JSON list of C-alpha atoms in Angstrom, two decimals:
[
{"chain": "A", "resi": 1, "resn": "MET", "atom": "CA", "xyz": [0.13, -0.30, -0.05]},
{"chain": "A", "resi": 2, "resn": "GLU", "atom": "CA", "xyz": [2.80, 2.39, 0.16]},
{"chain": "A", "resi": 3, "resn": "LEU", "atom": "CA", "xyz": [3.29, 2.75, -3.30]},
{"chain": "A", "resi": 4, "resn": "ALA", "atom": "CA", "xyz": [-0.47, 4.12, -3.22]},
{"chain": "A", "resi": 5, "resn": "ASP", "atom": "CA", "xyz": [0.89, 6.93, -0.68]},
{"chain": "A", "resi": 6, "resn": "LYS", "atom": "CA", "xyz": [3.74, 7.72, -2.74]},
{"chain": "A", "resi": 7, "resn": "ALA", "atom": "CA", "xyz": [1.86, 7.88, -6.09]},
{"chain": "A", "resi": 8, "resn": "VAL", "atom": "CA", "xyz": [-0.82, 10.31, -4.37]},
{"chain": "A", "resi": 9, "resn": "GLY", "atom": "CA", "xyz": [2.28, 12.12, -2.67]},
{"chain": "A", "resi": 10, "resn": "PHE", "atom": "CA", "xyz": [3.83, 12.47, -6.11]},
{"chain": "A", "resi": 11, "resn": "LEU", "atom": "CA", "xyz": [0.48, 13.45, -7.99]},
{"chain": "A", "resi": 12, "resn": "LEU", "atom": "CA", "xyz": [-0.02, 16.17, -4.98]},
{"chain": "A", "resi": 13, "resn": "SER", "atom": "CA", "xyz": [3.54, 17.79, -5.26]},
{"chain": "A", "resi": 14, "resn": "TYR", "atom": "CA", "xyz": [3.18, 17.70, -9.29]},
{"chain": "A", "resi": 15, "resn": "ILE", "atom": "CA", "xyz": [-0.20, 19.61, -8.95]},
{"chain": "A", "resi": 16, "resn": "SER", "atom": "CA", "xyz": [1.13, 22.05, -6.70]},
{"chain": "A", "resi": 17, "resn": "LEU", "atom": "CA", "xyz": [4.35, 22.58, -8.90]},
{"chain": "A", "resi": 18, "resn": "SER", "atom": "CA", "xyz": [2.52, 23.48, -11.92]},
{"chain": "A", "resi": 19, "resn": "VAL", "atom": "CA", "xyz": [-0.25, 25.53, -10.67]},
{"chain": "A", "resi": 20, "resn": "PHE", "atom": "CA", "xyz": [2.77, 27.33, -8.68]},
{"chain": "A", "resi": 21, "resn": "THR", "atom": "CA", "xyz": [4.98, 27.83, -11.89]},
{"chain": "A", "resi": 22, "resn": "TYR", "atom": "CA", "xyz": [1.89, 28.64, -14.18]},
{"chain": "A", "resi": 23, "resn": "TYR", "atom": "CA", "xyz": [0.47, 31.37, -11.72]},
{"chain": "A", "resi": 24, "resn": "THR", "atom": "CA", "xyz": [4.15, 33.13, -10.92]},
{"chain": "A", "resi": 25, "resn": "PHE", "atom": "CA", "xyz": [4.46, 33.15, -14.85]},
{"chain": "A", "resi": 26, "resn": "TRP", "atom": "CA", "xyz": [0.94, 34.26, -15.35]},
{"chain": "A", "resi": 27, "resn": "VAL", "atom": "CA", "xyz": [1.31, 37.29, -13.00]},
{"chain": "A", "resi": 28, "resn": "ILE", "atom": "CA", "xyz": [4.76, 38.31, -12.49]},
{"chain": "A", "resi": 29, "resn": "ILE", "atom": "CA", "xyz": [6.67, 37.74, -16.14]},
{"chain": "A", "resi": 30, "resn": "LEU", "atom": "CA", "xyz": [4.03, 38.14, -18.51]},
{"chain": "A", "resi": 31, "resn": "PRO", "atom": "CA", "xyz": [3.17, 41.95, -17.80]},
{"chain": "A", "resi": 32, "resn": "PHE", "atom": "CA", "xyz": [6.43, 42.83, -18.90]},
{"chain": "A", "resi": 33, "resn": "VAL", "atom": "CA", "xyz": [6.50, 40.66, -22.20]},
{"chain": "A", "resi": 34, "resn": "ASN", "atom": "CA", "xyz": [5.12, 42.52, -25.48]},
{"chain": "A", "resi": 35, "resn": "SER", "atom": "CA", "xyz": [1.68, 42.31, -26.29]},
{"chain": "A", "resi": 36, "resn": "ASP", "atom": "CA", "xyz": [2.09, 40.59, -29.85]},
{"chain": "A", "resi": 37, "resn": "HIS", "atom": "CA", "xyz": [4.32, 38.18, -28.44]},
{"chain": "A", "resi": 38, "resn": "PHE", "atom": "CA", "xyz": [3.03, 34.57, -29.06]},
{"chain": "A", "resi": 39, "resn": "ILE", "atom": "CA", "xyz": [3.23, 33.14, -25.47]},
{"chain": "A", "resi": 40, "resn": "HIS", "atom": "CA", "xyz": [0.00, 35.10, -24.54]},
{"chain": "A", "resi": 41, "resn": "ARG", "atom": "CA", "xyz": [-2.03, 33.15, -26.71]},
{"chain": "A", "resi": 42, "resn": "TYR", "atom": "CA", "xyz": [-1.39, 30.38, -23.83]},
{"chain": "A", "resi": 43, "resn": "PHE", "atom": "CA", "xyz": [-2.74, 32.54, -20.72]},
{"chain": "A", "resi": 44, "resn": "LEU", "atom": "CA", "xyz": [-5.97, 33.75, -20.24]},
{"chain": "A", "resi": 45, "resn": "PRO", "atom": "CA", "xyz": [-6.70, 37.38, -19.78]},
{"chain": "A", "resi": 46, "resn": "GLN", "atom": "CA", "xyz": [-5.44, 39.07, -16.56]},
{"chain": "A", "resi": 47, "resn": "GLU", "atom": "CA", "xyz": [-8.51, 39.63, -15.09]},
{"chain": "A", "resi": 48, "resn": "PHE", "atom": "CA", "xyz": [-8.85, 35.81, -14.42]},
{"chain": "A", "resi": 49, "resn": "ALA", "atom": "CA", "xyz": [-5.34, 35.91, -12.26]},
{"chain": "A", "resi": 50, "resn": "ILE", "atom": "CA", "xyz": [-7.39, 37.63, -9.54]},
{"chain": "A", "resi": 51, "resn": "LEU", "atom": "CA", "xyz": [-11.00, 35.94, -10.17]},
{"chain": "A", "resi": 52, "resn": "ILE", "atom": "CA", "xyz": [-9.91, 32.42, -10.51]},
{"chain": "A", "resi": 53, "resn": "PRO", "atom": "CA", "xyz": [-8.19, 32.13, -7.08]},
{"chain": "A", "resi": 54, "resn": "VAL", "atom": "CA", "xyz": [-10.97, 34.60, -5.20]},
{"chain": "A", "resi": 55, "resn": "PHE", "atom": "CA", "xyz": [-13.49, 32.32, -6.63]},
{"chain": "A", "resi": 56, "resn": "ALA", "atom": "CA", "xyz": [-12.10, 29.27, -5.58]},
{"chain": "A", "resi": 57, "resn": "GLY", "atom": "CA", "xyz": [-11.54, 30.28, -1.98]},
{"chain": "A", "resi": 58, "resn": "MET", "atom": "CA", "xyz": [-15.08, 31.01, -1.59]},
{"chain": "A", "resi": 59, "resn": "VAL", "atom": "CA", "xyz": [-15.98, 27.87, -2.81]},
{"chain": "A", "resi": 60, "resn": "LEU", "atom": "CA", "xyz": [-14.03, 26.23, -0.51]},
{"chain": "A", "resi": 61, "resn": "LEU", "atom": "CA", "xyz": [-15.32, 28.11, 2.31]},
{"chain": "A", "resi": 62, "resn": "CYS", "atom": "CA", "xyz": [-18.79, 27.40, 1.24]},
{"chain": "A", "resi": 63, "resn": "PHE", "atom": "CA", "xyz": [-18.03, 23.87, 1.25]},
{"chain": "A", "resi": 64, "resn": "LEU", "atom": "CA", "xyz": [-16.61, 23.96, 4.77]},
{"chain": "A", "resi": 65, "resn": "CYS", "atom": "CA", "xyz": [-19.75, 25.50, 6.16]},
{"chain": "A", "resi": 66, "resn": "ILE", "atom": "CA", "xyz": [-22.06, 23.14, 4.25]},
{"chain": "A", "resi": 67, "resn": "PHE", "atom": "CA", "xyz": [-19.78, 20.23, 5.68]},
{"chain": "A", "resi": 68, "resn": "ILE", "atom": "CA", "xyz": [-20.01, 21.37, 9.26]},
{"chain": "A", "resi": 69, "resn": "GLY", "atom": "CA", "xyz": [-23.96, 21.86, 9.10]},
{"chain": "A", "resi": 70, "resn": "TYR", "atom": "CA", "xyz": [-24.38, 18.80, 7.71]},
{"chain": "A", "resi": 71, "resn": "VAL", "atom": "CA", "xyz": [-22.43, 17.15, 10.46]},
{"chain": "A", "resi": 72, "resn": "MET", "atom": "CA", "xyz": [-23.92, 19.08, 13.12]},
{"chain": "A", "resi": 73, "resn": "LEU", "atom": "CA", "xyz": [-27.34, 18.22, 11.78]},
{"chain": "A", "resi": 74, "resn": "LYS", "atom": "CA", "xyz": [-26.36, 14.77, 11.58]},
{"chain": "A", "resi": 75, "resn": "SER", "atom": "CA", "xyz": [-25.19, 14.73, 15.32]},
{"chain": "A", "resi": 76, "resn": "LYS", "atom": "CA", "xyz": [-28.53, 16.26, 16.20]},
{"chain": "A", "resi": 77, "resn": "LYS", "atom": "CA", "xyz": [-30.39, 13.81, 14.51]},
{"chain": "A", "resi": 78, "resn": "LYS", "atom": "CA", "xyz": [-28.64, 10.77, 15.53]},
{"chain": "A", "resi": 79, "resn": "LYS", "atom": "CA", "xyz": [-29.16, 12.07, 19.54]},
{"chain": "A", "resi": 80, "resn": "ALA", "atom": "CA", "xyz": [-33.07, 12.78, 19.20]},
{"chain": "B", "resi": 1, "resn": "MET", "atom": "CA", "xyz": [6.62, 54.82, -18.55]},
{"chain": "B", "resi": 2, "resn": "LYS", "atom": "CA", "xyz": [3.02, 55.16, -18.05]},
{"chain": "B", "resi": 3, "resn": "HIS", "atom": "CA", "xyz": [2.46, 51.65, -18.52]},
{"chain": "B", "resi": 4, "resn": "ILE", "atom": "CA", "xyz": [4.74, 50.36, -15.89]},
{"chain": "B", "resi": 5, "resn": "VAL", "atom": "CA", "xyz": [2.90, 52.72, -13.25]},
{"chain": "B", "resi": 6, "resn": "LYS", "atom": "CA", "xyz": [-0.49, 50.87, -14.60]},
{"chain": "B", "resi": 7, "resn": "ILE", "atom": "CA", "xyz": [1.21, 47.31, -13.86]},
{"chain": "B", "resi": 8, "resn": "LEU", "atom": "CA", "xyz": [2.31, 48.65, -10.85]},
{"chain": "B", "resi": 9, "resn": "THR", "atom": "CA", "xyz": [-1.18, 49.71, -9.46]},
{"chain": "B", "resi": 10, "resn": "PHE", "atom": "CA", "xyz": [-2.52, 46.38, -10.69]},
{"chain": "B", "resi": 11, "resn": "HIS", "atom": "CA", "xyz": [-0.16, 44.37, -8.82]},
{"chain": "B", "resi": 12, "resn": "THR", "atom": "CA", "xyz": [-1.13, 46.12, -5.62]},
{"chain": "B", "resi": 13, "resn": "TRP", "atom": "CA", "xyz": [-4.42, 43.96, -6.03]},
{"chain": "B", "resi": 14, "resn": "LEU", "atom": "CA", "xyz": [-2.64, 41.04, -7.27]},
{"chain": "B", "resi": 15, "resn": "LEU", "atom": "CA", "xyz": [0.37, 40.75, -4.98]},
{"chain": "B", "resi": 16, "resn": "PRO", "atom": "CA", "xyz": [-1.27, 39.55, -1.69]},
{"chain": "B", "resi": 17, "resn": "ILE", "atom": "CA", "xyz": [-3.36, 37.13, -3.82]},
{"chain": "B", "resi": 18, "resn": "TYR", "atom": "CA", "xyz": [-0.44, 35.77, -5.30]},
{"chain": "B", "resi": 19, "resn": "PHE", "atom": "CA", "xyz": [1.50, 35.33, -1.76]},
{"chain": "B", "resi": 20, "resn": "VAL", "atom": "CA", "xyz": [-1.81, 33.32, -0.53]},
{"chain": "B", "resi": 21, "resn": "VAL", "atom": "CA", "xyz": [-1.93, 31.10, -3.62]},
{"chain": "B", "resi": 22, "resn": "SER", "atom": "CA", "xyz": [1.77, 30.47, -3.10]},
{"chain": "B", "resi": 23, "resn": "LEU", "atom": "CA", "xyz": [1.37, 29.84, 0.31]},
{"chain": "B", "resi": 24, "resn": "GLY", "atom": "CA", "xyz": [-1.52, 26.99, -0.41]},
{"chain": "B", "resi": 25, "resn": "CYS", "atom": "CA", "xyz": [0.88, 25.42, -3.04]},
{"chain": "B", "resi": 26, "resn": "TYR", "atom": "CA", "xyz": [3.52, 25.34, -0.63]},
{"chain": "B", "resi": 27, "resn": "GLY", "atom": "CA", "xyz": [1.65, 23.62, 1.76]},
{"chain": "B", "resi": 28, "resn": "LEU", "atom": "CA", "xyz": [0.41, 21.17, -0.91]},
{"chain": "B", "resi": 29, "resn": "LEU", "atom": "CA", "xyz": [4.02, 20.81, -1.69]},
{"chain": "B", "resi": 30, "resn": "MET", "atom": "CA", "xyz": [5.16, 19.93, 1.61]},
{"chain": "B", "resi": 31, "resn": "VAL", "atom": "CA", "xyz": [2.10, 17.51, 2.31]},
{"chain": "B", "resi": 32, "resn": "GLY", "atom": "CA", "xyz": [3.22, 15.90, -0.78]},
{"chain": "B", "resi": 33, "resn": "VAL", "atom": "CA", "xyz": [6.81, 15.52, -0.07]},
{"chain": "B", "resi": 34, "resn": "GLY", "atom": "CA", "xyz": [5.70, 14.02, 3.36]},
{"chain": "B", "resi": 35, "resn": "LEU", "atom": "CA", "xyz": [3.38, 11.60, 1.68]},
{"chain": "B", "resi": 36, "resn": "ILE", "atom": "CA", "xyz": [6.36, 10.25, -0.73]},
{"chain": "B", "resi": 37, "resn": "GLN", "atom": "CA", "xyz": [8.52, 10.05, 2.51]},
{"chain": "B", "resi": 38, "resn": "PHE", "atom": "CA", "xyz": [6.97, 8.46, 4.90]},
{"chain": "B", "resi": 39, "resn": "PRO", "atom": "CA", "xyz": [8.13, 5.53, 6.34]},
{"chain": "B", "resi": 40, "resn": "THR", "atom": "CA", "xyz": [6.07, 2.17, 6.85]},
{"chain": "B", "resi": 41, "resn": "CYS", "atom": "CA", "xyz": [7.03, -0.29, 9.28]},
{"chain": "B", "resi": 42, "resn": "PRO", "atom": "CA", "xyz": [5.36, -3.86, 8.43]},
{"chain": "B", "resi": 43, "resn": "GLN", "atom": "CA", "xyz": [6.01, -5.19, 11.34]},
{"chain": "B", "resi": 44, "resn": "GLU", "atom": "CA", "xyz": [5.02, -2.71, 13.83]},
{"chain": "B", "resi": 45, "resn": "ALA", "atom": "CA", "xyz": [1.45, -3.09, 11.67]},
{"chain": "B", "resi": 46, "resn": "VAL", "atom": "CA", "xyz": [1.36, -6.72, 12.83]},
{"chain": "B", "resi": 47, "resn": "LEU", "atom": "CA", "xyz": [1.96, -6.14, 16.26]},
{"chain": "B", "resi": 48, "resn": "LEU", "atom": "CA", "xyz": [-0.48, -3.36, 16.67]},
{"chain": "B", "resi": 49, "resn": "GLN", "atom": "CA", "xyz": [-3.25, -5.49, 15.46]},
{"chain": "B", "resi": 50, "resn": "GLN", "atom": "CA", "xyz": [-2.37, -8.10, 17.72]},
{"chain": "B", "resi": 51, "resn": "ASP", "atom": "CA", "xyz": [-2.24, -5.29, 20.64]},
{"chain": "B", "resi": 52, "resn": "VAL", "atom": "CA", "xyz": [-5.67, -4.40, 19.34]},
{"chain": "B", "resi": 53, "resn": "VAL", "atom": "CA", "xyz": [-7.05, -8.03, 19.62]},
{"chain": "B", "resi": 54, "resn": "GLU", "atom": "CA", "xyz": [-5.55, -8.45, 23.12]},
{"chain": "B", "resi": 55, "resn": "ALA", "atom": "CA", "xyz": [-7.30, -5.22, 24.11]},
{"chain": "B", "resi": 56, "resn": "LYS", "atom": "CA", "xyz": [-10.67, -6.05, 22.58]},
{"chain": "B", "resi": 57, "resn": "GLU", "atom": "CA", "xyz": [-10.34, -9.20, 24.89]},
{"chain": "B", "resi": 58, "resn": "TYR", "atom": "CA", "xyz": [-9.58, -7.83, 28.12]},
{"chain": "B", "resi": 59, "resn": "LEU", "atom": "CA", "xyz": [-12.23, -5.11, 27.48]},
{"chain": "B", "resi": 60, "resn": "ARG", "atom": "CA", "xyz": [-14.95, -7.24, 27.06]},
{"chain": "B", "resi": 61, "resn": "GLN", "atom": "CA", "xyz": [-14.06, -9.69, 29.91]},
{"chain": "B", "resi": 62, "resn": "LYS", "atom": "CA", "xyz": [-14.26, -6.33, 32.20]},
{"chain": "B", "resi": 63, "resn": "GLY", "atom": "CA", "xyz": [-17.91, -5.76, 30.39]},
{"chain": "B", "resi": 64, "resn": "VAL", "atom": "CA", "xyz": [-16.94, -3.07, 28.12]},
{"chain": "B", "resi": 65, "resn": "ASP", "atom": "CA", "xyz": [-19.04, -3.15, 24.71]},
{"chain": "B", "resi": 66, "resn": "VAL", "atom": "CA", "xyz": [-16.31, -3.34, 22.17]},
{"chain": "B", "resi": 67, "resn": "GLY", "atom": "CA", "xyz": [-18.37, -3.76, 19.00]},
{"chain": "B", "resi": 68, "resn": "GLY", "atom": "CA", "xyz": [-17.43, -0.83, 17.32]},
{"chain": "B", "resi": 69, "resn": "CYS", "atom": "CA", "xyz": [-19.07, 2.58, 16.95]},
{"chain": "B", "resi": 70, "resn": "ASP", "atom": "CA", "xyz": [-21.70, 4.17, 15.19]}
]
């Protein structure tokens, strides 16, 4: 079973590294590149660089609240 | 010169979010690295299961309900 753990760990690190490099490139390097360079085609418009993390954080918050509420309801129903 | 000033005003919004995102990425990376380097001890697992069985026997003799939760 340790191979499954290693695979999950590898997948997590790969996802986090790729997200970090993409986001760093998007936010820091791309504004200093000319507007007619070909690399701009691989990146979304810059407003999304704010919208996507804020949206993801909000979705995470909603999910946490819903999960806590669900667990509270389930424990109260079992006690009654 | 003016487009550099425009970039800097845009980045005042962006920089805190960038740091939060990079912190989340760093946490995820540390979790992944810890998972990769996690040491498993198969002998200890067997001993642990034996300990669990002994403890259940002992508690059942003492009258505690060990049928599992939920």
